[in-house]
XYZ file of C-alpha atoms in Angstrom:
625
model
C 109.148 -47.736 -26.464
C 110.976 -46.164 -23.216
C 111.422 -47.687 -20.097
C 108.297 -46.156 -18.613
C 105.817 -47.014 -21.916
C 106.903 -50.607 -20.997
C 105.940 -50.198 -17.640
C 103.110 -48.657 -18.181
C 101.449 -51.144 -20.664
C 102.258 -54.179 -18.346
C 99.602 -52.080 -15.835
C 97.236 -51.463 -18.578
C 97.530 -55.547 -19.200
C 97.146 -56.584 -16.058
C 94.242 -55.076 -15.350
C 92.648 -57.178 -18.647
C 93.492 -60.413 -16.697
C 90.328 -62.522 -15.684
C 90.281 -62.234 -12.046
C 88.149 -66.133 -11.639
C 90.327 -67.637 -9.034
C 88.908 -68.758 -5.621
C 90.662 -69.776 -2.279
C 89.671 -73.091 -3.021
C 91.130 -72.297 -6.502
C 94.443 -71.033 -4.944
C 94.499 -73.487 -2.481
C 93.940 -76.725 -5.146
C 96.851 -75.179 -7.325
C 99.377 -75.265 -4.517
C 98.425 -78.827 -3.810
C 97.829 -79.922 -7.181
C 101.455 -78.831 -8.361
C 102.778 -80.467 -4.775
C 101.179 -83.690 -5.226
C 102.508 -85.059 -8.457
C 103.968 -87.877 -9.512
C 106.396 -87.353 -6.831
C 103.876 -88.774 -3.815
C 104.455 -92.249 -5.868
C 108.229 -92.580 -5.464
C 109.605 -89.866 -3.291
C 108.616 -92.277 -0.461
C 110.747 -95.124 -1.571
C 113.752 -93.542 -2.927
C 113.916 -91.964 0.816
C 113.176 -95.219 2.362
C 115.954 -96.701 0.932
C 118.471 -93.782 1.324
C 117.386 -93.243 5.229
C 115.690 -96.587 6.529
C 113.172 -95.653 9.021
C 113.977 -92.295 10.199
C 112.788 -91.200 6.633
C 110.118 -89.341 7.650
C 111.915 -86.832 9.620
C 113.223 -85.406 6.122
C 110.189 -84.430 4.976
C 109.904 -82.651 8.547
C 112.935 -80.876 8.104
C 112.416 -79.909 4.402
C 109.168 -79.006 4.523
C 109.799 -76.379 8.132
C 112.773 -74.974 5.727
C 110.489 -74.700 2.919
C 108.097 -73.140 4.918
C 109.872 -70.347 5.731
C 110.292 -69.393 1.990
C 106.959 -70.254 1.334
C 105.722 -67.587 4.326
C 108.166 -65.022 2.159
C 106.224 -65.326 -0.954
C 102.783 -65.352 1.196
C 103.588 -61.817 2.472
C 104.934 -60.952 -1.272
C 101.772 -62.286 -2.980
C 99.738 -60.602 -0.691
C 101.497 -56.823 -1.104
C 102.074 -57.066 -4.634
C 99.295 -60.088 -6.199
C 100.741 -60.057 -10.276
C 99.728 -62.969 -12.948
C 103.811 -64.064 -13.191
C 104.878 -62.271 -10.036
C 107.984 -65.241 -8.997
C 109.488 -63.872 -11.816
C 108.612 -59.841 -11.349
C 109.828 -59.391 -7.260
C 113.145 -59.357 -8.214
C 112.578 -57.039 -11.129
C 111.418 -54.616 -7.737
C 113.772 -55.048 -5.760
C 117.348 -55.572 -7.792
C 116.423 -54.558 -11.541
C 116.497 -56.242 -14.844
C 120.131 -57.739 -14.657
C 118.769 -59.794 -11.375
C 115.030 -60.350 -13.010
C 116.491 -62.113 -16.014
C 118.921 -64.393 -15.276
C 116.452 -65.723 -11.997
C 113.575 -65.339 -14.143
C 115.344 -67.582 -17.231
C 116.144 -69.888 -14.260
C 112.704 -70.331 -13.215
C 111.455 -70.117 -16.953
C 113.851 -73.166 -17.737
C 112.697 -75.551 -15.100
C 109.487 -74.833 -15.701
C 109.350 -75.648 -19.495
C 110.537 -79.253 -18.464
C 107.852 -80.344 -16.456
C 104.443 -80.355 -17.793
C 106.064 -82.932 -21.009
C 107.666 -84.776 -17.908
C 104.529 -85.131 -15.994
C 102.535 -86.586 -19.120
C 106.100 -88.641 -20.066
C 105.016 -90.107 -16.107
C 101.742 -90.955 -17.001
C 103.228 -92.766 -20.004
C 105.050 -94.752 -17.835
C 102.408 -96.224 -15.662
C 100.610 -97.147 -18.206
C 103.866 -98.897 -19.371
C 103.261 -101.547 -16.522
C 100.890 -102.912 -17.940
C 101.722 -101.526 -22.116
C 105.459 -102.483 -21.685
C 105.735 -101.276 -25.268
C 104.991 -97.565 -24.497
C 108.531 -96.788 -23.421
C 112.327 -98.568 -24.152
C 115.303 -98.262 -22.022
C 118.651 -96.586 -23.691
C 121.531 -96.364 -22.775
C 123.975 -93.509 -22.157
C 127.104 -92.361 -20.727
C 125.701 -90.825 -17.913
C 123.699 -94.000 -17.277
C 120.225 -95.727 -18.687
C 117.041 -93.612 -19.290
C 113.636 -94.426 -19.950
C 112.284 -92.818 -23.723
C 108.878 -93.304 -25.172
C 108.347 -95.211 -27.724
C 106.491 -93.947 -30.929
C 102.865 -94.712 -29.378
C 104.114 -93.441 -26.519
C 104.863 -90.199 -27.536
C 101.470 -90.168 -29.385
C 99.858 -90.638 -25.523
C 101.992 -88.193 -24.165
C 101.253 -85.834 -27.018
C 98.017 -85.932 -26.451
C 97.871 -84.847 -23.164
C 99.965 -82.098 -23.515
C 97.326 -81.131 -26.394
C 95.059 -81.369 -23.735
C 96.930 -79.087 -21.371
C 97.351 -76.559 -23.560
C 93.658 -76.478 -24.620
C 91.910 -76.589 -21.217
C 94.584 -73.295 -20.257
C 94.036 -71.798 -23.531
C 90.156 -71.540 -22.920
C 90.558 -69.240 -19.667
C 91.819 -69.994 -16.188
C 88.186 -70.216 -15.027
C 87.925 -73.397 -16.877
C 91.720 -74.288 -15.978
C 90.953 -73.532 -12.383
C 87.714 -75.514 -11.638
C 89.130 -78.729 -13.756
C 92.523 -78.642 -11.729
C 90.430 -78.233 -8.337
C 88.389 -81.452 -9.353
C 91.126 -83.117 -9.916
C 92.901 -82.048 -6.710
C 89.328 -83.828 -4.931
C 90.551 -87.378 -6.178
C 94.284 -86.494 -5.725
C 93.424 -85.484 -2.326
C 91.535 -88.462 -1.692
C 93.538 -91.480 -3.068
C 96.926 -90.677 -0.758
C 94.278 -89.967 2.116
C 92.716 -93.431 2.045
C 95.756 -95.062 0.689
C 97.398 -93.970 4.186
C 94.576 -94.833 5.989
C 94.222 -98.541 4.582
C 97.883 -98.968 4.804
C 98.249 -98.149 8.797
C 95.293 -99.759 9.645
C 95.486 -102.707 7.837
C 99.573 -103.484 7.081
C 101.263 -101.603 9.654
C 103.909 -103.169 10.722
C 105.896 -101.430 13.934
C 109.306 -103.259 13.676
C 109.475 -101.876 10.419
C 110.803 -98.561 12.270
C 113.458 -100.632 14.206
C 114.835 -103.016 11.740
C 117.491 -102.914 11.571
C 117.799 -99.686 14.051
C 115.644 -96.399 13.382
C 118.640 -94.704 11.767
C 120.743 -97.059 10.902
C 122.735 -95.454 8.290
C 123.173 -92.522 10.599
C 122.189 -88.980 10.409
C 123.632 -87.634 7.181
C 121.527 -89.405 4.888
C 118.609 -87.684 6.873
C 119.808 -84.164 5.168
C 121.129 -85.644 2.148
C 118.273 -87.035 0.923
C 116.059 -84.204 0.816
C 117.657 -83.203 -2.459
C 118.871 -86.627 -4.116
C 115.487 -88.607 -3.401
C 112.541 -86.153 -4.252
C 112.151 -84.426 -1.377
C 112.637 -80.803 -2.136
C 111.470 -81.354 -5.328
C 107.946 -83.146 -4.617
C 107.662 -79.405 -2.324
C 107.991 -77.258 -5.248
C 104.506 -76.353 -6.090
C 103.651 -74.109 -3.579
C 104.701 -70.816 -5.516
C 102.283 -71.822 -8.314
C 99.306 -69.599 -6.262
C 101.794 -66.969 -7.170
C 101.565 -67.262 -11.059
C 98.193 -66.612 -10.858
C 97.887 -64.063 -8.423
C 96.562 -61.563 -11.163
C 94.353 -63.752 -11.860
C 92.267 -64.316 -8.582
C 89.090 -62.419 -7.318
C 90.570 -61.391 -3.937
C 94.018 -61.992 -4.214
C 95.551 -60.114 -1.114
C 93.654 -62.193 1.278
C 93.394 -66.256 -1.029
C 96.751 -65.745 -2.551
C 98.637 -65.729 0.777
C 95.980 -67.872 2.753
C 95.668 -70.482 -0.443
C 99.390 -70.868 -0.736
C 100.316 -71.754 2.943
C 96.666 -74.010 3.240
C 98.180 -75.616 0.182
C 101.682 -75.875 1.639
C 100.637 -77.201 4.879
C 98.483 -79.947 3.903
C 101.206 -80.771 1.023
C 103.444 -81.243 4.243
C 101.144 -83.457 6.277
C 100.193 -86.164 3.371
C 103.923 -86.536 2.387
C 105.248 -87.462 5.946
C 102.216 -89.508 6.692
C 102.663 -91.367 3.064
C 106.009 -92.057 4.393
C 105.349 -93.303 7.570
C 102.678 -95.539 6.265
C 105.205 -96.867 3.489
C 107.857 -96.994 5.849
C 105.263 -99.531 7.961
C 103.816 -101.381 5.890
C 106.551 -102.895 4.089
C 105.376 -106.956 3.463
C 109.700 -108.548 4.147
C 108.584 -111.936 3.613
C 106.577 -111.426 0.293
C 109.207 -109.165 -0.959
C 111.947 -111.876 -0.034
C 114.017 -109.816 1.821
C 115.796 -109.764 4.882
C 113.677 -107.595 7.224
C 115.467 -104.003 7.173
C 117.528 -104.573 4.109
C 116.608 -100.787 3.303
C 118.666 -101.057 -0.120
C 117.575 -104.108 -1.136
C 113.978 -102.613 -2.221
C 115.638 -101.270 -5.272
C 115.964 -105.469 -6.334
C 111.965 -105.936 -5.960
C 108.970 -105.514 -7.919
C 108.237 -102.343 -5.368
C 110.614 -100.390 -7.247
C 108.636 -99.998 -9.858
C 105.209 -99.018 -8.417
C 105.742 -98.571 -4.518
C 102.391 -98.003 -3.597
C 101.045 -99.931 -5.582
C 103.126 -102.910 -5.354
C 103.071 -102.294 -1.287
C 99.114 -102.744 -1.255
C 99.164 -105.545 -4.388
C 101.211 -107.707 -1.851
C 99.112 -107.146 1.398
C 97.467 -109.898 2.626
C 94.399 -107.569 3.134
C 91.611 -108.120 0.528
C 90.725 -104.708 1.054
C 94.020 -103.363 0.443
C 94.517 -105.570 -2.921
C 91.217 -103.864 -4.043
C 92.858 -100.522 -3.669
C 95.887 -101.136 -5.287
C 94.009 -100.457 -8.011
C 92.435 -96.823 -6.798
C 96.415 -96.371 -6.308
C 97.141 -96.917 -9.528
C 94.328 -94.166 -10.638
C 95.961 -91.716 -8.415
C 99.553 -92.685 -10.428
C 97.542 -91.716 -13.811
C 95.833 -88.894 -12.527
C 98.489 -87.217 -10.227
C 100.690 -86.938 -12.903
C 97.743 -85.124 -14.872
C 96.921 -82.033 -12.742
C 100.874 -81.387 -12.625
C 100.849 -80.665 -15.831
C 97.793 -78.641 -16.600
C 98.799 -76.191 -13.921
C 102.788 -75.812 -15.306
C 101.950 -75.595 -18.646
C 100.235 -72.547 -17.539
C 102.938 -71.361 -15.269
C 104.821 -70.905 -18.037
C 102.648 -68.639 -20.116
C 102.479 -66.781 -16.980
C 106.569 -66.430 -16.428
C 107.020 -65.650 -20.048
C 104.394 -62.953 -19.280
C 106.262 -61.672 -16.278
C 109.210 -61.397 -18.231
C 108.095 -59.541 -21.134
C 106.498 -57.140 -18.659
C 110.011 -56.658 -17.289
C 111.455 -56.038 -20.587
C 112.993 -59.319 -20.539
C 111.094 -60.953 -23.434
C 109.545 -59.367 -26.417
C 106.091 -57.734 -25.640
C 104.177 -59.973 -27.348
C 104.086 -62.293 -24.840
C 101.790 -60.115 -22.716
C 99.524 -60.476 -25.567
C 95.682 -61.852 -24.203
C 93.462 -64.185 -26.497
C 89.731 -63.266 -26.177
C 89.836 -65.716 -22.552
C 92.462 -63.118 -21.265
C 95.141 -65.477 -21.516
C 98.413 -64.659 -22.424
C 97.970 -67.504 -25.227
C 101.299 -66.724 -26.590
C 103.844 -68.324 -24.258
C 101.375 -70.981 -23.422
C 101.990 -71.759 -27.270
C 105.505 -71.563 -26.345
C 105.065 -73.740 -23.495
C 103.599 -76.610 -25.436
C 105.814 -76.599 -28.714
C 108.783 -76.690 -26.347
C 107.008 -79.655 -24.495
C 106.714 -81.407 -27.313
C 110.139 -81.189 -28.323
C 110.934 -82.925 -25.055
C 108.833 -85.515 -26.008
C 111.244 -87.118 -28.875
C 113.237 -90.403 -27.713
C 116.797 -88.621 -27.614
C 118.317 -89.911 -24.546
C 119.743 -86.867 -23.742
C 117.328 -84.821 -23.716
C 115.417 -87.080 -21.490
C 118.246 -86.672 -18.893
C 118.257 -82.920 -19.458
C 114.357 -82.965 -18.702
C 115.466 -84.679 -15.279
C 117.608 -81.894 -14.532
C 116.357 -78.335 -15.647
C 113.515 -78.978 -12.577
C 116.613 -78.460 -10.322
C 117.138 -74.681 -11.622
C 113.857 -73.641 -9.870
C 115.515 -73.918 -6.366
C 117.963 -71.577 -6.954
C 114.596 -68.620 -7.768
C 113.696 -69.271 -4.069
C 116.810 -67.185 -2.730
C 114.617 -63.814 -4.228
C 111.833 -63.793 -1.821
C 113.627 -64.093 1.215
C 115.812 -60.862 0.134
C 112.589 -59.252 -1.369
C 110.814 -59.231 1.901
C 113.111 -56.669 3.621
C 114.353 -54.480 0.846
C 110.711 -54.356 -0.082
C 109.849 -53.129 3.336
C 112.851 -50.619 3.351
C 112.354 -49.308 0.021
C 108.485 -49.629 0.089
C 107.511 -49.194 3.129
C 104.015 -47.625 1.931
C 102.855 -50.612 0.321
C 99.982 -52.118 2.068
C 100.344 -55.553 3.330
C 97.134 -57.503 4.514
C 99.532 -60.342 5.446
C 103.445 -59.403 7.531
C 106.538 -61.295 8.959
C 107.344 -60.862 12.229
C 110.728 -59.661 12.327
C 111.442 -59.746 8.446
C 115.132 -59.088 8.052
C 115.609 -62.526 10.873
C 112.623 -64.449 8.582
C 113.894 -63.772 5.133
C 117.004 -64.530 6.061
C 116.624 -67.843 7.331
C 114.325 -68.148 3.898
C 117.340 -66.920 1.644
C 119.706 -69.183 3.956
C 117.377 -72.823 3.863
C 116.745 -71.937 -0.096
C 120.863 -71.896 -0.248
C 120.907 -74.682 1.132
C 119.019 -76.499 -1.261
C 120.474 -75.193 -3.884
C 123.570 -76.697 -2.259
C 122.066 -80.024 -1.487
C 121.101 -80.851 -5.028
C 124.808 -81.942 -5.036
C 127.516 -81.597 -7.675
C 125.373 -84.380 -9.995
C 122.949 -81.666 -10.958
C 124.902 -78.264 -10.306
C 127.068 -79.166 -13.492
C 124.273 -78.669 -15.833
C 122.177 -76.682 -13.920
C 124.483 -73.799 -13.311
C 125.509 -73.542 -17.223
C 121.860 -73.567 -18.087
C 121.070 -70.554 -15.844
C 124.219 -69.357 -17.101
C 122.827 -69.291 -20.938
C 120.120 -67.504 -19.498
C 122.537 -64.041 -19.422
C 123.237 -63.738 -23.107
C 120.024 -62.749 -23.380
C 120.769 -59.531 -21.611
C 123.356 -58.449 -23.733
C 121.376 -58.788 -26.551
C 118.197 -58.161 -25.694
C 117.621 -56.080 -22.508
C 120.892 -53.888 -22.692
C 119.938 -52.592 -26.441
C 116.270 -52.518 -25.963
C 115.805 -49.985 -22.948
C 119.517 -48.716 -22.246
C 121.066 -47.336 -25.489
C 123.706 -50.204 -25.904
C 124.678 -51.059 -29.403
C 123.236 -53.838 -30.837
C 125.930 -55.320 -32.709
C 128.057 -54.951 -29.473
C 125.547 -56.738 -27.597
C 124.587 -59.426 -29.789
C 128.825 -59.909 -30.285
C 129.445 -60.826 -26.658
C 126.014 -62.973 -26.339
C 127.004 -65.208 -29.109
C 131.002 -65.193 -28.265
C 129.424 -66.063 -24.214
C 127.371 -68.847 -25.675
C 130.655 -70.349 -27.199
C 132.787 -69.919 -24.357
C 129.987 -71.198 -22.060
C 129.370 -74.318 -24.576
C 132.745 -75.663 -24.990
C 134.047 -75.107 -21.066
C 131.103 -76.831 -19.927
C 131.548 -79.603 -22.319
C 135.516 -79.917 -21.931
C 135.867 -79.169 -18.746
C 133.204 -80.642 -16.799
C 131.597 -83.278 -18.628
C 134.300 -84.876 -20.530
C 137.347 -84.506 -17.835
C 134.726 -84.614 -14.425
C 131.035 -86.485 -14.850
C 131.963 -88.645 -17.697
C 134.674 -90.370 -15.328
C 132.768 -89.954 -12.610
C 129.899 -91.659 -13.869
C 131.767 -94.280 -15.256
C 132.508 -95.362 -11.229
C 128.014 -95.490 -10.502
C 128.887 -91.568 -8.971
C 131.305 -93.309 -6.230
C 133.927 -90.919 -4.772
C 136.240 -89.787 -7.249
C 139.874 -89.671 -5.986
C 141.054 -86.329 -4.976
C 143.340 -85.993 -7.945
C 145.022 -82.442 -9.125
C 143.421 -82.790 -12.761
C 139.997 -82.777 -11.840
C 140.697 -79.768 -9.771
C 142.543 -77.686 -12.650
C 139.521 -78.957 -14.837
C 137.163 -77.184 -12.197
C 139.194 -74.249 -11.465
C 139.576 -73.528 -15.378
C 135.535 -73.754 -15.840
C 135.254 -71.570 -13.081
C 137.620 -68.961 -13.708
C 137.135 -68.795 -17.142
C 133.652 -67.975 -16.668
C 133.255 -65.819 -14.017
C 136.272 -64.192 -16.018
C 134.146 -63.989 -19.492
C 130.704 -62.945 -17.364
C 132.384 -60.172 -15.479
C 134.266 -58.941 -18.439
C 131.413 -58.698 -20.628
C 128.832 -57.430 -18.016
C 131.501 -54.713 -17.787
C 131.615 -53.953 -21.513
C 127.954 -53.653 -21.477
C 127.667 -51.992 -18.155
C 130.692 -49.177 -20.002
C 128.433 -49.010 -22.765
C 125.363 -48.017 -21.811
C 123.061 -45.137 -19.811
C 123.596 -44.308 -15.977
C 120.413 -46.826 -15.525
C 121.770 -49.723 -16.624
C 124.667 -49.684 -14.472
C 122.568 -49.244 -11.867
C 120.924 -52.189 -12.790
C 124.053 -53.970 -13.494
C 125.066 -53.105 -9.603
C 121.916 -54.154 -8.002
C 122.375 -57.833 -9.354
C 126.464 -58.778 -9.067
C 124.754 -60.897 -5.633
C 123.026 -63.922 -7.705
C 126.115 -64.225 -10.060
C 127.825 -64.793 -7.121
C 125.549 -66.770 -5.712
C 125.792 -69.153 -8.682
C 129.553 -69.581 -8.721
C 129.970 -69.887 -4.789
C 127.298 -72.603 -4.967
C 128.802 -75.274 -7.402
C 132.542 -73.915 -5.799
C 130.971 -75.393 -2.720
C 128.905 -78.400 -4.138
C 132.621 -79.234 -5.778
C 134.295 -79.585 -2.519
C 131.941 -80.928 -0.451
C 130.206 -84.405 0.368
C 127.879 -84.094 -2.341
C 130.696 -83.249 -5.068
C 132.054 -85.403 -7.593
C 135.266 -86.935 -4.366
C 132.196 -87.741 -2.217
C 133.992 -89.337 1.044
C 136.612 -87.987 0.140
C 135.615 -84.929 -0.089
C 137.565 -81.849 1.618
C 135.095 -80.472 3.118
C 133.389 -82.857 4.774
C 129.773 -83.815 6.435
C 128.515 -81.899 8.355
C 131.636 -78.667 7.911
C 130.016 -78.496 4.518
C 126.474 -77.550 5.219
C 127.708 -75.432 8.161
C 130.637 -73.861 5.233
C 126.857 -73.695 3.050
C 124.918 -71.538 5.327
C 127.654 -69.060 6.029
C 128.090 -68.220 2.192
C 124.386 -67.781 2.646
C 124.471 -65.083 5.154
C 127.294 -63.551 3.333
C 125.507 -63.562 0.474
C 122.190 -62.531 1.960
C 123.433 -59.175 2.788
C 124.752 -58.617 -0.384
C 121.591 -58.846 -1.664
C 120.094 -56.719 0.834
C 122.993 -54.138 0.121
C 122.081 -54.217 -3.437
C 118.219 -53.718 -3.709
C 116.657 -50.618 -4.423
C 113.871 -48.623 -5.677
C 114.028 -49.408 -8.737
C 111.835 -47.583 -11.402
C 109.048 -50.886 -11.805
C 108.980 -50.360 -8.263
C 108.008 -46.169 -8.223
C 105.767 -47.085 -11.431
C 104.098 -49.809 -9.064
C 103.376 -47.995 -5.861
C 102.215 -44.954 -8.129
C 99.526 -47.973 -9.646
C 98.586 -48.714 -6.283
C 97.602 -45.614 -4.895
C 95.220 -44.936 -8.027
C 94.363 -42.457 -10.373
């Protein structure tokens, strides 16, 4: 099959895709997937991190978040594809681009339907203690299920997978009743909680900020923040999928956003409030010390328990629903996200076309089998896995950097594409999207980048043998050579070098700032070089190798590679690297150092976009027959 037979039958399959989705639809999927089982802790990790300025983090995150979101919206609404997060940058910069931000999307998305039915595990655990055991590793103690508790959790993936495997109509309406009574139990819980335990010293005890202003940006990676903000692209996946998508896709995603934004700060400021000193036994504004208290376990639920409001004490148990079913409508919708990113990618020529494959529901049943054998995989009590699981969510972030370079070259290369919803001013807009998504890829800090960055990483093999033979005349016995030799290179650097010489010492110190010692810098600098070494070496072989397409494909994505190794380069060096306070570059030089790689890095990717043949193939689909 040739380039354009590939393209050509992911139009054909498109077009089979049930188009059932509503606004409403669109709208409960955005805030279903942003209101997890995030709203439950988020609040108090930030609490204790920021004190009582922590609601202005979830201001600040959510207007940078915004901006990308408002990149996708005018995306979605030009081009509306089942899997399109993972197809823009297939437009715009080609398949070397496509795959390795597609795999990063595809990997962080795997992780979290098993992790949202490991969370309803959990709460059950408060009052089952023998659903889940405590291990310990040498990165620190992790919660695994027990063997009934992987039974639970099994189930409810099973459940997933069924209610998305019998048609998105079906998916759709039971995730939008859901979203009702997820909707509804933060909504009253904030409610009860100002009007009946609101305390107003709580915001100046000790002072309103009194661990000063860098915690305020810090924390929007290492508490939840970013992370409980993630859902709003998950309209997107389903674009193909809804009955008017150029106006609800758009519309639904930034409704969804928007209200995400409101109930988060508003849960904070009511948790920040209503926090009982006296019955917790604590020294009023001893921030920290919540992490010593039965809060820690259950905020919300702990926070209303120990009210001295009947009314509250009631509720505490309406809380505790919303723990069980938050949790619940996070994972139906993933699960399906990742049927629908597998699907974008095998429409790209990333992944084998079987995974555009429909089942009689015009689903594309195969990677949402995919989805849920993988799920239950992360299911088993292996430590490390679990701590994997709490990692691979981070990769998503670094996907967001696509649509704020998309925007522009789309409306440079495209221009004729109709677009029901527009910027103003896209080059300014998308940059400041491709900029704020930088910088959260920056502030996940060096604690995640480690792993994170080698995963994405293992993503690229799959070019050389996949992609590179299958559309542009490489060898396959070439290809296959340097994905397996990159694998092994990638493997034992990451494992020598970083963990073993870097986080294993680190960690050993809680994650307190590592002296600024030559070794650890050799350590880094040999990971580093030796990879960007082996990845531009073999990207070279390939790119020598095959037909005058693939180097232009090979050209239009040299920007994210580089965006990957200038990231964890900075992340090293900087306040949230492994020397903390004692880092080189130091608060706030680092996020300013941050946001000029950004720029940098932001016209690269402008530089490098094109019209790339999906493109032509897509506009020519457009303008009918």
């Amino acid at each position: 099959m040739s380039s354009e037979e590939r393209i050509q039958r992911a139009e054909s399959t498109d077009r089979q895709l049930r188009r059932s989705l509503s606004l409403i639809d669109v709208t409960a999927l955005v805030f279903g997937a942003l209101v997890g089982s995030g709203w439950l802790f988020a609040s108090y990790y930030t609490a204790m991190a920021v004190g009582p300025a922590a609601f202005i983090s979830w201001i600040i995150a959510g207007v940078l978040m915004l901006f990308v979101a408002l990149a996708f919206a005018e995306l979605s609404a030009a081009i509306p594809k089942s899997g399109s997060i993972v197809r823009y940058p297939q437009y715009t910069h080609g398949s070397f681009a496509s795959l390795v931000l597609s795999w990063s999307y595809l990997v962080a998305s795997l992780s979290v339907a098993p992790a949202e039915a490991i969370a309803v595990v959990t709460y059950l655990a408060i009052f089952f203690p023998w659903l889940y055991a405590t291990k310990t590793t040498p990165l620190g103690s992790v919660t695994v299920l027990t063997a009934p508790g992987v039974i639970i959790a099994f189930a409810l993936l099973t459940a997933f997978f069924l209610i998305n495997y019998y048609g998105v109509k079906i998916m759709g309406s039971t995730n939008t009743s859901l979203t009702y009574i997820k909707f509804v139990i933060p909504i009253v819980t904030i409610l009860l909680l100002l009007g009946l335990a609101l305390h107003p010293r709580n915001f100046s005890t000790p002072s309103f900020m009194p661990y000063g202003t860098a915690p305020i940006i810090m924390s929007i990676s290492t508490t939840g923040i970013v992370f409980s903000y993630l859902g709003f692209r998950q309209g997107l996946d389903f674009a193909g999928e809804t009955r008017n998508p150029q106006r609800d896709v758009p519309l639904g995603t930034i409704l969804g956003f928007v209200m995400g934004i409101i109930v988060y700060v508003l849960l904070q400021v009511s948790f920040i409030g209503s926090i009982p000193w006296s019955a917790l036994g604590l020294r009023p504004g001893n921030w920290t010390g919540l992490s010593a208290t039965p809060i820690s376990a259950a905020p919300f639920f702990e926070v209303a328990r120990l009210s001295s409001s009947s009314a509250l004490r009631w509720w505490s148990w309406g809380v505790m629903l919303g723990a069980i079913l938050a949790p619940i409508g996070t994972g139906l919708i993933y699960i399906g996200t990742v049927s629908r990113v597998l699907y974008g990618m095998s429409t790209n020529g990333s992944m084998p076309e079987t995974f555009m494959k429909l089942n009689r529901h015009r689903v594309p049943w195969i990677g949402l089998l995919i989805s849920w054998l993988i799920g239950a995989l992360y299911l088993l009590p292996f430590p490390s896995w679990a701590y994997i699981a709490s990692l691979t969510v981070f990769a998503t972030v670094f996907t967001y950097t696509v649509g704020g370079a998309a925007v522009p070259a789309l409306r440079k290369h495209a221009p004729e594409i109709r677009r029901p919803f527009k910027l103003w001013a896209p080059t300014v807009m998308g940059g400041i999207a491709f900029i704020a998504a930088y910088m959260i890829v920056y502030w996940a800090g060096f604690s995640t980048m480690w792993i994170a960055v080698p995963l994405v990483l293992a993503g690229l093999p799959i070019f050389y043998i996949y992609v590179a033979p299958r559309w542009y005349e490489v060898s396959r016995s070439l290809g296959a050579a340097l994905g397996v030799a990159y694998w092994v290179v990638l493997a034992v650097t990451t494992y020598f070098l970083l963990y073993r010489d870097i986080v294993l010492p680190w960690a050993s110190i809680s994650y307190g700032p590592l002296p600024l010692k030559l070794s650890y810098q050799v350590d880094f600098w040999a990971f580093v070089l030796i990879n960007l070494l082996t990845t531009v070496a073999f990207t070279l072989v390939v790119y020598s190798m095959g037909n005058e397409e693939l180097r232009k494909e090979i050209n239009s994505g040299w920007w994210v590679i580089a965006a990957l190794f200038i990231g964890i380069i900075l992340v090293f060096y900087g306040t949230l690297g492994p020397f903390g306070s004692n880092a080189p570059i130091g608060y706030p030089l680092d996020d300013v150092s941050t946001a000029v790689a950004a720029a940098v890095l932001y016209v690269f990717a402008l530089i490098s976009a094109r019209r790339t043949k999906d493109l032509e193939a897509l506009i020519q689909s457009l303008k009918g027959p």
